[in-house]
Short mmCIF file of C-alpha atoms in Angstrom, two decimals:
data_model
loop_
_atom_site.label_atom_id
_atom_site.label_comp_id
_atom_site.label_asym_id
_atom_site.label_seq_id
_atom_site.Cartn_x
_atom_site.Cartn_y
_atom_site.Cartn_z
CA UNK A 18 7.34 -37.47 24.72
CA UNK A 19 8.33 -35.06 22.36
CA UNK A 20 10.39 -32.18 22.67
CA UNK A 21 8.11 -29.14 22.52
CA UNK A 22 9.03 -24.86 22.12
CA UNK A 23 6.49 -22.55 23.63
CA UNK A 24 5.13 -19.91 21.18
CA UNK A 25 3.56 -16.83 22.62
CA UNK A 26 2.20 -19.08 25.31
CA UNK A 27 1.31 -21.89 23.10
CA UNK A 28 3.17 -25.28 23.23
CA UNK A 29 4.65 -26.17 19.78
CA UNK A 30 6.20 -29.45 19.21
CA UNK A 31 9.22 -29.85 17.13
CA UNK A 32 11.40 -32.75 15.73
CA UNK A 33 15.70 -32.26 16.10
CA UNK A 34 17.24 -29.99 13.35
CA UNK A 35 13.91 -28.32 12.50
CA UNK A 36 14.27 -24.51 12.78
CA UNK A 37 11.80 -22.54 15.05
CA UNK A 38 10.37 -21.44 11.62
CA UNK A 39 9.47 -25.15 10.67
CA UNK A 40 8.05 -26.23 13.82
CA UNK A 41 5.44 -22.72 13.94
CA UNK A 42 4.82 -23.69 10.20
CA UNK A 43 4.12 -27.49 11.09
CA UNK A 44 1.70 -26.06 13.93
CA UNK A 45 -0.23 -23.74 12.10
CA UNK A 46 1.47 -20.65 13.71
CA UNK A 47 2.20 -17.61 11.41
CA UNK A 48 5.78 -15.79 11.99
CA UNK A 49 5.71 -13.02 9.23
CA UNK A 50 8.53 -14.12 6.43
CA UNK A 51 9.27 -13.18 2.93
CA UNK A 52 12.71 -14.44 1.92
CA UNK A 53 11.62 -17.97 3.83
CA UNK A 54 10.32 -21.05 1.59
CA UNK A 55 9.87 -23.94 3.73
CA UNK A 56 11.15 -26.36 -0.02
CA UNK A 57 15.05 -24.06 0.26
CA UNK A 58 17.54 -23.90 2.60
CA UNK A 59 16.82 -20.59 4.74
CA UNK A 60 18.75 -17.47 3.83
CA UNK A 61 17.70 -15.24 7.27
CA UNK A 62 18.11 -11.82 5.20
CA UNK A 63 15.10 -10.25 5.33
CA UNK A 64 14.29 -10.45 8.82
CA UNK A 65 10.74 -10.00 9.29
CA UNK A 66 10.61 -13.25 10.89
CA UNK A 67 12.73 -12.00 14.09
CA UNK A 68 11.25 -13.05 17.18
CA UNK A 69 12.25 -12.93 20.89
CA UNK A 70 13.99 -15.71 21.87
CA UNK A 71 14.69 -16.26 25.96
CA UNK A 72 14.44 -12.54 25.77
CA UNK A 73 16.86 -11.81 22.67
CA UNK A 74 15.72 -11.29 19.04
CA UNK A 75 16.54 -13.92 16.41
CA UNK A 76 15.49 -15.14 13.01
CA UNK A 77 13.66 -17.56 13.53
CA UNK A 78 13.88 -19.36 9.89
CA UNK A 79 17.55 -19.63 11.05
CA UNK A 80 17.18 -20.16 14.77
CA UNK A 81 17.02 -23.98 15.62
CA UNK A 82 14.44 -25.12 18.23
CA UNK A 83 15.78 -26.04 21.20
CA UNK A 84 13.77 -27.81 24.04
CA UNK A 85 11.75 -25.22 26.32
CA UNK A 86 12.77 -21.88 24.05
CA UNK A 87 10.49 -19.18 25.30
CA UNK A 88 9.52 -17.45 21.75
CA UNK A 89 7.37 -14.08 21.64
CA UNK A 90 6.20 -13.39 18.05
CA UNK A 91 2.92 -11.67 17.51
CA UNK A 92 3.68 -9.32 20.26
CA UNK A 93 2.68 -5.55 19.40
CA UNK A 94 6.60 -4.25 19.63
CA UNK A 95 7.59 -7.24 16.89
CA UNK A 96 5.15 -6.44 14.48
CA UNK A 97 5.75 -2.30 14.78
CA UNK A 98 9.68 -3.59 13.75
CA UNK A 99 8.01 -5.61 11.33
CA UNK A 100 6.46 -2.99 9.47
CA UNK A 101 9.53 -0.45 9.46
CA UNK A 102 11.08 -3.57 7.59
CA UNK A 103 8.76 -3.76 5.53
CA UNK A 104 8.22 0.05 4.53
CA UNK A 105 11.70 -0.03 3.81
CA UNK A 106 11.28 -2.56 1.77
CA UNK A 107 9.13 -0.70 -0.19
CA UNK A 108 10.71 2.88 -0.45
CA UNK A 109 13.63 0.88 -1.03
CA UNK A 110 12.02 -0.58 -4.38
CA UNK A 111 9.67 0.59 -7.25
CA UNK A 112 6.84 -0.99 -5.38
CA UNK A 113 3.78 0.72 -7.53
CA UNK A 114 0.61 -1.80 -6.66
CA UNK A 115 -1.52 0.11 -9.28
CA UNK A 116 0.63 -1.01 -11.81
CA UNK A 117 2.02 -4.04 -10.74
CA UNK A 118 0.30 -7.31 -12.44
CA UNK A 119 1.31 -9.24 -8.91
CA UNK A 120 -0.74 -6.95 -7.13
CA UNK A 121 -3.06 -9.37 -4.74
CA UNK A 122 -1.04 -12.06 -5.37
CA UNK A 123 2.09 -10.77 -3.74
CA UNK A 124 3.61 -11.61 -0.70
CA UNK A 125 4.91 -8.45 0.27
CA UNK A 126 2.00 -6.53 -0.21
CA UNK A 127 0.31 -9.39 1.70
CA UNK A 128 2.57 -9.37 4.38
CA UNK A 129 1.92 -5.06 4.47
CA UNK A 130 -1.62 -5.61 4.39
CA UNK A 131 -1.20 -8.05 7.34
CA UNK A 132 0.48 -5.88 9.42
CA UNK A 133 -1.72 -3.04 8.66
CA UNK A 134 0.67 -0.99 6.72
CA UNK A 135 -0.81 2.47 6.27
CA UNK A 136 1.56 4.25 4.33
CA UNK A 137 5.68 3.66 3.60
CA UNK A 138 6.13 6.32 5.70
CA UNK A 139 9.85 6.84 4.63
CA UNK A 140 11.06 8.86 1.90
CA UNK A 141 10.83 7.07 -1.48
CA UNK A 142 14.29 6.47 -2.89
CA UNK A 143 13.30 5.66 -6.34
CA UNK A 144 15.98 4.22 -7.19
CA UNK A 145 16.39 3.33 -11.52
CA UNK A 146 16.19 0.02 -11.99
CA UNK A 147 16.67 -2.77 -15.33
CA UNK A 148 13.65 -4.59 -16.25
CA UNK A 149 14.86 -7.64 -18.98
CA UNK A 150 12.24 -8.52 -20.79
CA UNK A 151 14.64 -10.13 -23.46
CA UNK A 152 12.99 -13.96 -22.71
CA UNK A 153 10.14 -15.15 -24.22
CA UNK A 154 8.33 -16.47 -21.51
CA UNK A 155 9.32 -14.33 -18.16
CA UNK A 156 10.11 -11.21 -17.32
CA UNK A 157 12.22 -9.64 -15.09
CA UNK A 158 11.74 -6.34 -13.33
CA UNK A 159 14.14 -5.83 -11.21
CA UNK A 160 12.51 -2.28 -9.65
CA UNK A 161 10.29 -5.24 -7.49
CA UNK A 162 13.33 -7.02 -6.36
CA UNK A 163 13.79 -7.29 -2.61
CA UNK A 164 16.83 -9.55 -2.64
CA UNK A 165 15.21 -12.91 -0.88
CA UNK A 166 17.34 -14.42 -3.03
CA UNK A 167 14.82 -17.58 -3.37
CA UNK A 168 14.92 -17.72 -7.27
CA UNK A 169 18.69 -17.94 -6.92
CA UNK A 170 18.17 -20.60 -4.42
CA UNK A 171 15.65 -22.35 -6.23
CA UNK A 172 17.17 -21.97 -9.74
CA UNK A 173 20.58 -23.34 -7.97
CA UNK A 174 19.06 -26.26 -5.62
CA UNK A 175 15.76 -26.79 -7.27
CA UNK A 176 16.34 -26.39 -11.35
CA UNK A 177 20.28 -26.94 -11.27
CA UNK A 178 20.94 -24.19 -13.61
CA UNK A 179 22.20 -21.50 -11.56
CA UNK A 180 20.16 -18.46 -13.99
CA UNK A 181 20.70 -15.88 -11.01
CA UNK A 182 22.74 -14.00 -8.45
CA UNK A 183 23.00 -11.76 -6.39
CA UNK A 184 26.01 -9.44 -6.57
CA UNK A 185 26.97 -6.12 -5.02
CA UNK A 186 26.44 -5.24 -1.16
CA UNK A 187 24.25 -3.11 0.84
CA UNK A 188 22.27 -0.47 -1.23
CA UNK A 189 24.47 -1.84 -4.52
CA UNK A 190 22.98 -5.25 -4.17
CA UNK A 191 21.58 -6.13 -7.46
CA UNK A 192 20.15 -9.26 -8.68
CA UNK A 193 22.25 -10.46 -11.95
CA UNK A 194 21.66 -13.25 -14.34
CA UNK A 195 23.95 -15.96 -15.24
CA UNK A 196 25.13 -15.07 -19.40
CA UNK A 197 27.72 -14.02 -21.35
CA UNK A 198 25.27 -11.09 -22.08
CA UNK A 199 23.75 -10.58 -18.61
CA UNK A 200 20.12 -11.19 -20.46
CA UNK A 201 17.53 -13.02 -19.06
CA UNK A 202 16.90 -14.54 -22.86
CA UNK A 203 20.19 -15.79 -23.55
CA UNK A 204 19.85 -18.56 -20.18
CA UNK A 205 18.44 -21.68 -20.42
CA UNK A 206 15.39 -20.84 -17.68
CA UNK A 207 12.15 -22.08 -18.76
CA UNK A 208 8.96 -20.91 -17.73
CA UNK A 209 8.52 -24.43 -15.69
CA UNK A 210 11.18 -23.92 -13.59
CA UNK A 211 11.12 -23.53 -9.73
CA UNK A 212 12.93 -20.26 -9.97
CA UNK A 213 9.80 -18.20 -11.71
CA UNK A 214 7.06 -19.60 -9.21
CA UNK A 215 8.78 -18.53 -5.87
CA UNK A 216 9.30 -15.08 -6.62
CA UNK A 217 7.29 -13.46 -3.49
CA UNK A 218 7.16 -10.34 -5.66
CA UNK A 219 6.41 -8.98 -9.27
CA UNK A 220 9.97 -9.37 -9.48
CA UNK A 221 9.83 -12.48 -12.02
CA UNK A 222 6.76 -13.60 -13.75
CA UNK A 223 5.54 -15.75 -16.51
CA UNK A 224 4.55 -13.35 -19.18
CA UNK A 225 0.82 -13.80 -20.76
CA UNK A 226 -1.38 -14.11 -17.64
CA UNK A 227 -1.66 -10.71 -17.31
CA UNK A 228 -5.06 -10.22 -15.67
CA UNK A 229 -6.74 -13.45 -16.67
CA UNK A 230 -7.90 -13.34 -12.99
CA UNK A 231 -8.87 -9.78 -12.26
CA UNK A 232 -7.85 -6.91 -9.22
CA UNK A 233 -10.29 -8.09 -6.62
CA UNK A 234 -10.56 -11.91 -7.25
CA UNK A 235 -6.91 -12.76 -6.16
CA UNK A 236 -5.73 -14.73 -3.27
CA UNK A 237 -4.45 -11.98 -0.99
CA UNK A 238 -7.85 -9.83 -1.67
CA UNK A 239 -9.61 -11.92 0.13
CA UNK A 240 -7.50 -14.23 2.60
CA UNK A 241 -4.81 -12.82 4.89
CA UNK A 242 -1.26 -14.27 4.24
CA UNK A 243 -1.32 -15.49 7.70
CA UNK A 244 -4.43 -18.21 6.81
CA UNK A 245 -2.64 -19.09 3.24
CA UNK A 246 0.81 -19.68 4.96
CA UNK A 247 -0.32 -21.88 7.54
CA UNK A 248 -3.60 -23.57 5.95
CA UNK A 249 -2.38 -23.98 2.26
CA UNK A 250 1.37 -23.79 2.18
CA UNK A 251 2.74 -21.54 -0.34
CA UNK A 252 1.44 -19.89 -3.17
CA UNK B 1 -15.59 30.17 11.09
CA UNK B 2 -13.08 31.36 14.41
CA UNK B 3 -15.57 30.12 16.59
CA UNK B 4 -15.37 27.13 15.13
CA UNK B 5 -12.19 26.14 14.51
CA UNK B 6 -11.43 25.36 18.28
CA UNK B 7 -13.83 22.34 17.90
CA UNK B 8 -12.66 18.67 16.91
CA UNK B 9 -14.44 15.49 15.01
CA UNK B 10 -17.38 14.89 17.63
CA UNK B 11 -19.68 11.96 17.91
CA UNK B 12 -22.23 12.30 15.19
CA UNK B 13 -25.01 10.17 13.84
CA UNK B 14 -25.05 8.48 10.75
CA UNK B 15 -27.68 6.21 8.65
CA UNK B 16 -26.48 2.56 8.53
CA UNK B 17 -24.02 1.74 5.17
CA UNK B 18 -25.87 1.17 1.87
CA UNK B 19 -27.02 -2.82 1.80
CA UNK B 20 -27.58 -3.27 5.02
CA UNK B 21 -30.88 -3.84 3.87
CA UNK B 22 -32.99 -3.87 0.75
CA UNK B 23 -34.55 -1.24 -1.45
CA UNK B 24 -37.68 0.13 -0.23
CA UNK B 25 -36.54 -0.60 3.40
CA UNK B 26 -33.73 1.54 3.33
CA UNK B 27 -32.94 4.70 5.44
CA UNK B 28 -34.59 6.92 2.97
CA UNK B 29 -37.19 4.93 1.83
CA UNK B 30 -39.54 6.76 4.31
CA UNK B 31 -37.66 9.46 6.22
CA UNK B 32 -35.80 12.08 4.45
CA UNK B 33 -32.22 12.79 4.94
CA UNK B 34 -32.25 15.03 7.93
CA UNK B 35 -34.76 12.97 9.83
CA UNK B 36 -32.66 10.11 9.39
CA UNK B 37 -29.47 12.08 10.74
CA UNK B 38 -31.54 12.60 13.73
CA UNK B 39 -32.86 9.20 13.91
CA UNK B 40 -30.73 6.71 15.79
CA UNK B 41 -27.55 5.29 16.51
CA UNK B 42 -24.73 7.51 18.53
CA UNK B 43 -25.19 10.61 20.09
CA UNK B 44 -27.45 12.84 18.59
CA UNK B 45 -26.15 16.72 17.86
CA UNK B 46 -28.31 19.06 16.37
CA UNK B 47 -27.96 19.75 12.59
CA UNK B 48 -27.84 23.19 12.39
CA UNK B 49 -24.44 24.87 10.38
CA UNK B 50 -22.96 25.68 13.31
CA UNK B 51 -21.93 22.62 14.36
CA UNK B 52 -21.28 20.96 10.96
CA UNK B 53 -17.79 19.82 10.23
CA UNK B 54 -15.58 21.26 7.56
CA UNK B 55 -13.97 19.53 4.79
CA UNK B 56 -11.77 20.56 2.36
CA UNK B 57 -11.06 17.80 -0.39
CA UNK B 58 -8.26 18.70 -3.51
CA UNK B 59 -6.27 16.72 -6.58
CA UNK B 60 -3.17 17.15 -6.54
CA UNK B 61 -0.91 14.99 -9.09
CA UNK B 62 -4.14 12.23 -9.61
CA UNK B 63 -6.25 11.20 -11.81
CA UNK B 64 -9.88 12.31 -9.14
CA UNK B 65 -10.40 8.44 -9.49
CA UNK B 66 -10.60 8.83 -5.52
CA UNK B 67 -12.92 11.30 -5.94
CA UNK B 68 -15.39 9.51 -7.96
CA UNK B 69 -15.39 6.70 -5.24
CA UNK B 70 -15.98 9.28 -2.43
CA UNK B 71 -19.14 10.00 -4.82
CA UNK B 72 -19.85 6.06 -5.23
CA UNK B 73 -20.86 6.26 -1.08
CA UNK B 74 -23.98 7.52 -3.06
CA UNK B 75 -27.08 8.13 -0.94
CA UNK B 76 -24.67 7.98 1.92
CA UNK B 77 -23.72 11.47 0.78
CA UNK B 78 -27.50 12.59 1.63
CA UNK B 79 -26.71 11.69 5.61
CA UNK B 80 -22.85 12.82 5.52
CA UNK B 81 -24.16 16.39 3.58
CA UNK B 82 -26.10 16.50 7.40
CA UNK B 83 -23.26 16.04 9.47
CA UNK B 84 -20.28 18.28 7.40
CA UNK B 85 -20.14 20.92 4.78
CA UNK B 86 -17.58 21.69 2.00
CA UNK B 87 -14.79 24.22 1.93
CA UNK B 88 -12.45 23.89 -1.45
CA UNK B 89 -13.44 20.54 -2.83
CA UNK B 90 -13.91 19.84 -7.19
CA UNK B 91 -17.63 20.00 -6.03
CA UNK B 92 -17.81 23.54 -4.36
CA UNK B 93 -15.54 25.12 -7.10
CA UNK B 94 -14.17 27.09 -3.95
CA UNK B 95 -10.44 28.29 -4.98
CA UNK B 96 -8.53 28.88 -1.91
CA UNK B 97 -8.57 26.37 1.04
CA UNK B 98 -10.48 27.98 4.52
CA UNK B 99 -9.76 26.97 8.09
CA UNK B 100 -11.24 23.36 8.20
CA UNK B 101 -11.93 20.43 10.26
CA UNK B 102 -10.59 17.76 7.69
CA UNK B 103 -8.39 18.21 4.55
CA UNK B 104 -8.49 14.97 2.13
CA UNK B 105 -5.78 15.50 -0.84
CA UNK B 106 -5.88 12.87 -3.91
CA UNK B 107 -2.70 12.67 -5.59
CA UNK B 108 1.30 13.13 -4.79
CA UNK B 109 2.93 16.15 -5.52
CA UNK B 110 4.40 16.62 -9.46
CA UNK B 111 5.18 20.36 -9.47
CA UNK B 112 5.01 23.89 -7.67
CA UNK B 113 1.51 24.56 -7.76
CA UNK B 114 0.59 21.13 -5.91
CA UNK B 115 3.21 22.16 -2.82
CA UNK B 116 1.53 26.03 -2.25
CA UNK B 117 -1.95 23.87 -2.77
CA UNK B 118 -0.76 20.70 -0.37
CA UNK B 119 0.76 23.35 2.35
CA UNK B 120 -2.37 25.71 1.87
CA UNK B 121 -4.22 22.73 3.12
CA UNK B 122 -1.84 21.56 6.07
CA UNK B 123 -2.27 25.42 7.33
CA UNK B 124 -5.84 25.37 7.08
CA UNK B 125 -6.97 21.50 7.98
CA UNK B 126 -6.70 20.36 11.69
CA UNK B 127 -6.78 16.66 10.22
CA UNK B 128 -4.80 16.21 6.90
CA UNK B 129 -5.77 12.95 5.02
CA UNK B 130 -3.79 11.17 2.63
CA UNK B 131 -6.36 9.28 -0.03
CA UNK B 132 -4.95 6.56 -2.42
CA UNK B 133 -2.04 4.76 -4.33
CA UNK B 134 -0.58 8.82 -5.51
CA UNK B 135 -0.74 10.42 -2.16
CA UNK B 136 0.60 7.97 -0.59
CA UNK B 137 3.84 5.96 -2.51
CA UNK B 138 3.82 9.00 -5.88
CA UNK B 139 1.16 6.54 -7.50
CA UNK B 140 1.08 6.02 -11.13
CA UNK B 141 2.66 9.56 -12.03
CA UNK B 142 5.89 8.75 -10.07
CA UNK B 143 6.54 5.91 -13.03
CA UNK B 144 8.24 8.79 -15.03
CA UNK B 145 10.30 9.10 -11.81
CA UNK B 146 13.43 7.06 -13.17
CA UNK B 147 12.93 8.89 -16.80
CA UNK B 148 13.89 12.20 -18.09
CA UNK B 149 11.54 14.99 -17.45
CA UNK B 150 12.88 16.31 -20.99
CA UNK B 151 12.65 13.20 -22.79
CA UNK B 152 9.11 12.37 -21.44
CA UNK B 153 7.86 16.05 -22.72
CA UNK B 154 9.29 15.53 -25.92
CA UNK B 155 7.74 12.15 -25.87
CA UNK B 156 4.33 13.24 -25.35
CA UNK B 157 4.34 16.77 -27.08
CA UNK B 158 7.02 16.43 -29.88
CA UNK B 159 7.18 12.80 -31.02
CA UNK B 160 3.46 11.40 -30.19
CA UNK B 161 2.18 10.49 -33.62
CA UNK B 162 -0.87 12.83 -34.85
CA UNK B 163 0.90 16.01 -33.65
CA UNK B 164 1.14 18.96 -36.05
CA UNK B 165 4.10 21.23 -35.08
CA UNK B 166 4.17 20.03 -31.73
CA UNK B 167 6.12 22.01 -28.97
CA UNK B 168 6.85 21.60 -25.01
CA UNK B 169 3.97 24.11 -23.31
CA UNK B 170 6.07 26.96 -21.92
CA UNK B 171 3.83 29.38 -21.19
CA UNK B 172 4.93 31.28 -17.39
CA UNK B 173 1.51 30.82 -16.12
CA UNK B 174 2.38 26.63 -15.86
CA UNK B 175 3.41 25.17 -12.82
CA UNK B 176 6.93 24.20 -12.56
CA UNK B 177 7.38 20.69 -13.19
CA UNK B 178 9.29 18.45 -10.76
CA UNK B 179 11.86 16.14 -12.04
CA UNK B 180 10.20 12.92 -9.77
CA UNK B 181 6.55 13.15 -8.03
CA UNK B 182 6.57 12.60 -4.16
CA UNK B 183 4.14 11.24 -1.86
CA UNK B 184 2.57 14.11 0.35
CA UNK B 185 3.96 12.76 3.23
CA UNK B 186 7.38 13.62 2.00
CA UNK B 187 6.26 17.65 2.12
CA UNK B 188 4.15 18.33 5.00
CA UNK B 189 2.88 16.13 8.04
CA UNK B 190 -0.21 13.43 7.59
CA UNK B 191 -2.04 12.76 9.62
CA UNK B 192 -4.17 9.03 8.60
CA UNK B 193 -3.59 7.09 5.11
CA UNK B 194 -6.62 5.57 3.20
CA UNK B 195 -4.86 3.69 0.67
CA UNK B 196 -6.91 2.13 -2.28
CA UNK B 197 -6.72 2.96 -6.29
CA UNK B 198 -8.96 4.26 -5.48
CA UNK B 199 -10.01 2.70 -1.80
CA UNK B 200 -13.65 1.86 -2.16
CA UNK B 201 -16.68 3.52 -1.48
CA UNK B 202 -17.16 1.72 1.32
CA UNK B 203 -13.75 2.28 3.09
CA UNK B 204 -14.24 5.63 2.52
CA UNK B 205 -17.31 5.71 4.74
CA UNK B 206 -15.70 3.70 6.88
CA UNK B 207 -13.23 5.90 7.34
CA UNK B 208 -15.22 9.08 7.59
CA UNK B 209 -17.65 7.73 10.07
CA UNK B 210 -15.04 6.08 12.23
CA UNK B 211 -13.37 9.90 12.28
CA UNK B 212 -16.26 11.59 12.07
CA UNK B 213 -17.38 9.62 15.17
CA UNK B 214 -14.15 10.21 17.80
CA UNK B 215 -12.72 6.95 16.79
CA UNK B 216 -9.40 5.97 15.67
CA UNK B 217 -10.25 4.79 11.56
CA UNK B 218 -9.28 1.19 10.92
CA UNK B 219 -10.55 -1.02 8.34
CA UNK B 220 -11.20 -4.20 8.08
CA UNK B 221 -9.00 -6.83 6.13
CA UNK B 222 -10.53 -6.67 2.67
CA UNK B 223 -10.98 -2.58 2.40
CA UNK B 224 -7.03 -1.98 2.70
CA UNK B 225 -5.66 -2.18 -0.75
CA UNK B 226 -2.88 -1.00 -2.00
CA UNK B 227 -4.57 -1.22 -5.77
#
């Protein structure tokens, strides 16, 4: 008999050391998540996965399933918390869909549109920004940032080249890159590595595609981030 | 227009959305636009003016890309031209906002003129709608928001190739420009976002016959874009 968790009322079974995250994932249930990748150890810092846990709030990528946890997660007070997060988020940032070439492929618009974001109802902060578009093959733009750290993760763990950081705290945190001269073009990152496909953002992305697949035919147009999460795995 | 300024969005009839069914069969195939307002669905009101709703429609700092899909409803605009009439809109070439049902602003706010125009409507509009990418985040004007007012007028006026003795407009009559463009919702209150650039026709009617009707608008997965 397996040791099971109970999801908003639904029995979810999960093996020892899997996270909360991993056993909803393995079951087909969607907890909202940006800075998450099932492939990378979880980093927990964007917190849109929080759910109730015996009656306190956790993050549940961090959070490791223990038998009988009582979890709420699509609950109507979650997801309202969910959305502030992810407003902020975006007044936070230079998130401009119009011009953005991630736009319908990106997570955090996907994860707005799935929690029915209407507007970013703060005030915009604007903040300036570097974009390094110094390498050949990828470019960086930092005003899409939001600090889920998974390239340095995945450019560390996955690639073992360490390309990026993040350094600063709070509302200094910036996301640097591993040279003498701070430029994206003078690191050894190539456009196959792990670190440019996990972005969940415009953030980092192979340059060229452009809009070989138009506005309107991409994946998040179409199909909510909750049925590509836990039918197809990541994007 | 007193008398009718006490009254809110009612239920209201409206022809079915545009393929529902094909040519020939259509709403207006064989009735004509105010028989088919009185045809079917919801409650039926009469059409006289009295009891027509008000809207007021403006752009601010956009490009009237949201206008144009308001305008792509198309015959729609025969049965929703039963049901409301048009105070200031691009369309009515009215100047000055009047007290109104609903106020829909296109576009964030760039400079003076758009904040007496934006508050204008908040006075005037019992429902003030935010429509698209500008109006709602600063949109593609609020790029220039991390640049140098200064440097991006010399940019475009001074050092834009194909420019003979180019100088910065100055004349007093121009609005005042702002050093960053703001969503609307950063000046006065909002009341519902339609985001889109532009949001298509058909969450537009969506929209306006889910308010237009006494319901709370929501739209289904694929009409809420944020591009």
């Amino acid at each position: 008999m397996s040791k099971t968790i109970t999801i908003d009322g639904l029995t979810v079974p999960f093996r020892d050391g899997q996270t909360i995250m991993d056993a909803a994932l393995a079951s087909g249930v969607y907890i909202p998540h940006l800075c998450h990748n099932p492939e990378f150890k979880p980093h927990g810092s964007c917190k849109l996965c929080t759910v109730n846990v015996n009656g306190r709030n956790a993050a549940s990528c961090t959070m490791p399933a223990t038998e009988g946890l009582q979890v709420l997660n699509d609950t109507a007070e979650l997801n309202d918390e969910r959305r502030a997060l992810v407003q902020m988020l975006f007044v936070e940032g230079n998130h401009l869909c119009p011009s953005c070439e991630k736009s319908g492929n990106c997570q955090l618009q996907a994860v707005a549109y799935y929690l029915e974001m209407m507007s970013p109802h703060y005030n915009h902060f604007y903040p300036t920004r570097e974009v390094d578009a110094s390498h050949p093959g990828i470019l960086l733009d930092r005003n899409r940032c939001i600090y889920c750290e998974l390239c340095v993760r995945a450019s560390r763990d996955a690639d073992g080249k360490n390309v990026f950081g993040l350094t600063g705290r709070g509302m200094a945190t910036t996301l640097i890159v591993n040279s003498a001269s701070g430029r994206l073009g003078d690191t050894t990152l190539a456009v196959t590595d792990k670190a440019v496909q996990v972005c969940p953002t415009g953030a980092l992305m192979k340059k060229g595609l452009a809009y070989t697949v138009p506005i309107g035919r991409r994946i998040f147009d179409h199909h909510s981030i909750k049925d590509v999460q836990t039918g197809g795995g990541h994007e | 227009m007193s008398e009718r300024s006490g009254r809110g969005p009612h239920p209201i009839p409206l022809p079915h959305p545009q393929g529902a069914s094909p040519p020939g069969s259509r709403c207006f195939a064989a009735t004509t636009a105010r028989q088919a307002g009185e045809g079917e669905g919801e409650a039926v009101s009469p059409a006289g003016d009295a009891k027509k709703i008000r809207i007021a429609t403006c752009s601010l700092a956009g490009c009237f890309g949201c206008h144009m899909s308001l305008l792509d409803i198309d015959e729609r605009l025969f049965g929703l031209l039963e049901l409301v009439e048009f105070d200031r809109t691009p369309l009515t070439d009215i100047k000055h906002c009047g007290p109104c049902d609903i106020g829909i602003v296109e576009g964030g706010v760039c400079n003076a003129e758009n904040v007496h125009v934006l508050k204008e409507f908040r006075k005037n509009c019992k429902v003030l709608v935010a429509i698209g990418a500008c109006a709602i985040t600063g949109g593609i004007p609020a790029l220039r928001n991390n640049l140098d007012l200064w440097d991006c007028f010399q940019e475009v006026y001074c050092y834009e190739g194909g420019l003979e003795c180019g100088q910065i407009p100055d004349d007093p009559e121009l609005p005042l420009p702002f050093d960053k463009v703001h969503p609307i919702y950063e000046v006065v209150k909002v009341d519902y976002f339609l985001p889109g650039c532009p949001p298509p026709a058909d969450a537009i009617w969506k929209f306006l016959t889910d308010l237009l009707n006494g319901r709370e608008p929501k739209l289904d997965y694929e009409m809420l874009h944020f591009d």
